[in-house]
PDB file of C-alpha atoms in Angstrom:
ATOM      1  CA  MET B 205      62.768 -13.816 -35.423  1.00  0.00           C
ATOM      2  CA  PHE B 206      62.798 -16.579 -38.033  1.00  0.00           C
ATOM      3  CA  ARG B 207      58.995 -16.807 -37.837  1.00  0.00           C
ATOM      4  CA  PHE B 208      58.681 -13.059 -38.392  1.00  0.00           C
ATOM      5  CA  VAL B 209      60.987 -13.121 -41.441  1.00  0.00           C
ATOM      6  CA  PHE B 210      59.182 -16.170 -42.829  1.00  0.00           C
ATOM      7  CA  ALA B 211      55.743 -14.561 -42.286  1.00  0.00           C
ATOM      8  CA  ALA B 212      56.896 -11.290 -43.885  1.00  0.00           C
ATOM      9  CA  ALA B 213      58.329 -13.159 -46.888  1.00  0.00           C
ATOM     10  CA  ALA B 214      55.126 -15.188 -47.275  1.00  0.00           C
ATOM     11  CA  LEU B 215      53.060 -12.000 -47.126  1.00  0.00           C
ATOM     12  CA  LEU B 216      55.303 -10.341 -49.716  1.00  0.00           C
ATOM     13  CA  VAL B 217      55.013 -13.307 -52.091  1.00  0.00           C
ATOM     14  CA  ALA B 218      51.230 -13.471 -51.607  1.00  0.00           C
ATOM     15  CA  THR B 219      50.919  -9.757 -52.359  1.00  0.00           C
ATOM     16  CA  ALA B 220      53.079 -10.011 -55.479  1.00  0.00           C
ATOM     17  CA  VAL B 221      51.089 -12.954 -56.810  1.00  0.00           C
ATOM     18  CA  ALA B 222      47.690 -11.468 -55.917  1.00  0.00           C
ATOM     19  CA  GLY B 223      48.406  -8.135 -57.627  1.00  0.00           C
ATOM     20  CA  PRO B 224      48.343  -9.387 -61.238  1.00  0.00           C
ATOM     21  CA  LEU B 225      45.484 -11.791 -60.517  1.00  0.00           C
ATOM     22  CA  ASP B 226      43.448  -8.949 -59.082  1.00  0.00           C
ATOM     23  CA  ARG B 227      44.090  -6.742 -62.133  1.00  0.00           C
ATOM     24  CA  ALA B 228      43.137  -9.566 -64.501  1.00  0.00           C
ATOM     25  CA  TYR B 229      39.954 -10.200 -62.529  1.00  0.00           C
ATOM     26  CA  SER B 230      39.155  -6.495 -62.455  1.00  0.00           C
ATOM     27  CA  HIS B 231      39.614  -6.227 -66.230  1.00  0.00           C
ATOM     28  CA  GLN B 232      37.354  -9.235 -66.791  1.00  0.00           C
ATOM     29  CA  GLN B 233      34.660  -7.656 -64.647  1.00  0.00           C
ATOM     30  CA  ASN B 234      34.847  -4.265 -66.375  1.00  0.00           C
ATOM     31  CA  PRO B 235      35.805  -4.521 -70.045  1.00  0.00           C
ATOM     32  CA  ASP B 236      34.741  -0.876 -70.508  1.00  0.00           C
ATOM     33  CA  ALA B 237      37.495   0.408 -68.231  1.00  0.00           C
ATOM     34  CA  HIS B 238      39.502   1.648 -71.217  1.00  0.00           C
ATOM     35  CA  ALA B 239      36.654   3.117 -73.286  1.00  0.00           C
ATOM     36  CA  GLN B 240      37.535   6.364 -75.013  1.00  0.00           C
ATOM     37  CA  ILE B 241      35.489   9.401 -75.961  1.00  0.00           C
ATOM     38  CA  VAL B 242      34.785   9.279 -79.702  1.00  0.00           C
ATOM     39  CA  SER B 243      32.864  12.551 -79.965  1.00  0.00           C
ATOM     40  CA  TYR B 244      32.037  15.393 -77.587  1.00  0.00           C
ATOM     41  CA  GLU B 245      30.191  18.661 -78.074  1.00  0.00           C
ATOM     42  CA  ASN B 246      29.144  21.295 -75.538  1.00  0.00           C
ATOM     43  CA  VAL B 247      27.447  24.505 -76.697  1.00  0.00           C
ATOM     44  CA  LEU B 248      26.206  27.313 -74.436  1.00  0.00           C
ATOM     45  CA  LYS B 249      24.399  30.201 -76.128  1.00  0.00           C
ATOM     46  CA  ASP B 250      24.052  33.753 -74.823  1.00  0.00           C
ATOM     47  CA  ASP B 251      20.290  33.389 -74.328  1.00  0.00           C
ATOM     48  CA  GLY B 252      20.742  30.458 -71.893  1.00  0.00           C
ATOM     49  CA  HIS B 253      20.007  27.655 -74.337  1.00  0.00           C
ATOM     50  CA  TYR B 254      22.517  24.839 -74.352  1.00  0.00           C
ATOM     51  CA  ASN B 255      23.163  21.460 -75.868  1.00  0.00           C
ATOM     52  CA  TRP B 256      25.745  18.795 -75.259  1.00  0.00           C
ATOM     53  CA  SER B 257      26.424  15.336 -76.593  1.00  0.00           C
ATOM     54  CA  TYR B 258      29.022  12.613 -76.356  1.00  0.00           C
ATOM     55  CA  GLU B 259      29.712   9.115 -77.594  1.00  0.00           C
ATOM     56  CA  THR B 260      32.247   6.604 -76.321  1.00  0.00           C
ATOM     57  CA  SER B 261      34.089   3.767 -78.034  1.00  0.00           C
ATOM     58  CA  ASN B 262      32.052   1.174 -76.132  1.00  0.00           C
ATOM     59  CA  GLY B 263      28.732   2.422 -77.537  1.00  0.00           C
ATOM     60  CA  ILE B 264      27.558   4.717 -74.745  1.00  0.00           C
ATOM     61  CA  ALA B 265      25.924   7.851 -76.140  1.00  0.00           C
ATOM     62  CA  ALA B 266      24.035  10.786 -74.644  1.00  0.00           C
ATOM     63  CA  HIS B 267      22.716  14.181 -75.655  1.00  0.00           C
ATOM     64  CA  GLU B 268      20.685  16.963 -74.071  1.00  0.00           C
ATOM     65  CA  ASP B 269      19.140  20.286 -75.120  1.00  0.00           C
ATOM     66  CA  GLY B 270      17.820  22.774 -72.639  1.00  0.00           C
ATOM     67  CA  LEU B 271      17.284  26.260 -71.337  1.00  0.00           C
ATOM     68  CA  GLY B 272      19.185  27.081 -68.167  1.00  0.00           C
ATOM     69  CA  ALA B 273      17.867  25.168 -65.192  1.00  0.00           C
ATOM     70  CA  HIS B 274      14.243  25.371 -66.369  1.00  0.00           C
ATOM     71  CA  ALA B 275      13.824  22.541 -68.856  1.00  0.00           C
ATOM     72  CA  ALA B 276      15.826  19.876 -70.643  1.00  0.00           C
ATOM     73  CA  ASN B 277      15.173  17.178 -73.236  1.00  0.00           C
ATOM     74  CA  GLY B 278      17.619  14.414 -73.869  1.00  0.00           C
ATOM     75  CA  ALA B 279      18.435  10.777 -74.347  1.00  0.00           C
ATOM     76  CA  PHE B 280      21.111   8.270 -73.472  1.00  0.00           C
ATOM     77  CA  SER B 281      21.849   4.735 -74.591  1.00  0.00           C
ATOM     78  CA  TYR B 282      24.180   1.934 -73.632  1.00  0.00           C
ATOM     79  CA  THR B 283      24.612  -1.786 -74.117  1.00  0.00           C
ATOM     80  CA  GLY B 284      23.822  -3.726 -70.959  1.00  0.00           C
ATOM     81  CA  PRO B 285      25.701  -6.757 -69.633  1.00  0.00           C
ATOM     82  CA  ASP B 286      23.073  -8.908 -71.362  1.00  0.00           C
ATOM     83  CA  GLY B 287      24.064  -7.477 -74.776  1.00  0.00           C
ATOM     84  CA  VAL B 288      20.811  -5.538 -75.203  1.00  0.00           C
ATOM     85  CA  LEU B 289      20.913  -1.892 -76.303  1.00  0.00           C
ATOM     86  CA  TYR B 290      19.034   0.215 -73.751  1.00  0.00           C
ATOM     87  CA  ARG B 291      17.759   3.678 -74.688  1.00  0.00           C
ATOM     88  CA  VAL B 292      16.171   6.253 -72.404  1.00  0.00           C
ATOM     89  CA  VAL B 293      14.532   9.448 -73.655  1.00  0.00           C
ATOM     90  CA  TYR B 294      13.713  12.038 -71.009  1.00  0.00           C
ATOM     91  CA  VAL B 295      12.226  15.414 -70.237  1.00  0.00           C
ATOM     92  CA  ALA B 296      13.222  17.319 -67.125  1.00  0.00           C
ATOM     93  CA  ASP B 297      11.107  20.334 -66.255  1.00  0.00           C
ATOM     94  CA  GLU B 298       8.828  21.721 -63.541  1.00  0.00           C
ATOM     95  CA  ASN B 299       7.223  18.259 -63.329  1.00  0.00           C
ATOM     96  CA  GLY B 300      10.542  16.583 -62.527  1.00  0.00           C
ATOM     97  CA  PHE B 301      12.626  14.008 -64.377  1.00  0.00           C
ATOM     98  CA  GLN B 302      10.399  11.987 -66.718  1.00  0.00           C
ATOM     99  CA  PRO B 303      12.263   9.101 -68.374  1.00  0.00           C
ATOM    100  CA  GLN B 304      10.790   6.810 -71.008  1.00  0.00           C
ATOM    101  CA  GLY B 305      12.231   3.564 -72.283  1.00  0.00           C
ATOM    102  CA  ASP B 306      10.960   0.167 -73.348  1.00  0.00           C
ATOM    103  CA  HIS B 307      12.794  -1.458 -70.436  1.00  0.00           C
ATOM    104  CA  LEU B 308      11.483   0.921 -67.743  1.00  0.00           C
ATOM    105  CA  PRO B 309       8.502   0.001 -65.610  1.00  0.00           C
ATOM    106  CA  THR B 310       5.360   2.050 -66.121  1.00  0.00           C
ATOM    107  CA  PRO B 311       2.840   3.028 -63.467  1.00  0.00           C
ATOM    108  CA  PRO B 312      -0.543   1.360 -63.467  1.00  0.00           C
ATOM    109  CA  PRO B 313      -3.350   3.352 -65.076  1.00  0.00           C
ATOM    110  CA  THR B 314      -5.150   5.867 -62.893  1.00  0.00           C
ATOM    111  CA  PRO B 315      -8.469   4.426 -61.698  1.00  0.00           C
ATOM    112  CA  GLU B 316     -11.568   6.012 -63.200  1.00  0.00           C
ATOM    113  CA  HIS B 317     -12.955   6.966 -59.773  1.00  0.00           C
ATOM    114  CA  VAL B 318      -9.972   9.289 -59.303  1.00  0.00           C
ATOM    115  CA  PHE B 319     -10.899  11.160 -62.489  1.00  0.00           C
ATOM    116  CA  LYS B 320     -14.522  11.392 -61.335  1.00  0.00           C
ATOM    117  CA  THR B 321     -13.400  12.864 -58.020  1.00  0.00           C
ATOM    118  CA  LEU B 322     -11.102  15.374 -59.719  1.00  0.00           C
ATOM    119  CA  ASP B 323     -13.906  16.341 -62.124  1.00  0.00           C
ATOM    120  CA  GLN B 324     -16.211  16.924 -59.125  1.00  0.00           C
ATOM    121  CA  ILE B 325     -13.578  19.127 -57.499  1.00  0.00           C
ATOM    122  CA  ARG B 326     -13.192  21.032 -60.762  1.00  0.00           C
ATOM    123  CA  ALA B 327     -16.967  21.542 -61.028  1.00  0.00           C
ATOM    124  CA  ASN B 328     -17.174  22.691 -57.383  1.00  0.00           C
ATOM    125  CA  PRO B 329     -13.831  24.281 -56.492  1.00  0.00           C
ATOM    126  CA  PRO B 330     -13.233  25.020 -52.818  1.00  0.00           C
ATOM    127  CA  LYS B 331     -13.963  28.649 -52.040  1.00  0.00           C
ATOM    128  CA  ASP B 332     -12.086  28.833 -48.741  1.00  0.00           C
ATOM    129  CA  GLN B 333      -8.647  27.812 -50.080  1.00  0.00           C
ATOM    130  CA  LYS B 334      -6.671  30.807 -51.306  1.00  0.00           C
ATOM    131  CA  ASP B 335      -3.961  28.717 -52.939  1.00  0.00           C
ATOM    132  CA  PHE B 336      -6.341  26.518 -54.970  1.00  0.00           C
ATOM    133  CA  SER B 337      -5.692  26.754 -58.707  1.00  0.00           C
ATOM    134  CA  LEU B 338      -7.918  25.434 -61.478  1.00  0.00           C
ATOM    135  CA  GLU B 339      -4.924  25.606 -63.832  1.00  0.00           C
ATOM    136  CA  ALA B 340      -2.915  23.332 -61.538  1.00  0.00           C
ATOM    137  CA  LEU B 341      -5.851  20.938 -61.226  1.00  0.00           C
ATOM    138  CA  ASP B 342      -6.267  20.850 -65.018  1.00  0.00           C
ATOM    139  CA  ALA B 343      -2.543  20.183 -65.434  1.00  0.00           C
ATOM    140  CA  THR B 344      -2.752  17.318 -62.941  1.00  0.00           C
ATOM    141  CA  ILE B 345      -5.752  15.802 -64.708  1.00  0.00           C
ATOM    142  CA  ALA B 346      -4.015  16.097 -68.092  1.00  0.00           C
ATOM    143  CA  ARG B 347      -0.846  14.482 -66.718  1.00  0.00           C
ATOM    144  CA  LEU B 348      -2.816  11.584 -65.206  1.00  0.00           C
ATOM    145  CA  ARG B 349      -4.761  11.036 -68.433  1.00  0.00           C
ATOM    146  CA  LYS B 350      -1.507  10.961 -70.405  1.00  0.00           C
ATOM    147  CA  ASN B 351      -0.235   8.038 -68.307  1.00  0.00           C
TER     148      ASN B 351
END
């Protein structure tokens, strides 16, 4: 019985001591835990257009403008653990989420032989494919040239 009481007391003391240490460690790891919202705006118009924005006391900021679920343009920024301000500008539409930022990796350029092949397909479109679309092919070529 003495061993049980001693073990329980030791566990209680260890828990009491570890609690404050854990909170101090947690606060050191996440200094943004107590950030507050400095500004916030959310506007929804009758025609489906919307815009929202917010900024926090620790320098995080974001905004977005859009039309329903069809398209959105926005940006967000934050200071990373390395002290650098990171900013991402994005478009989200029928082509997906398209972020841009100096810190983001970019795809390699499209090889020229791919453009030649697509130009050949455009010059001689398949006649037996009902779902083939020159407009879609042109959009793909334009998107690849933009990158």
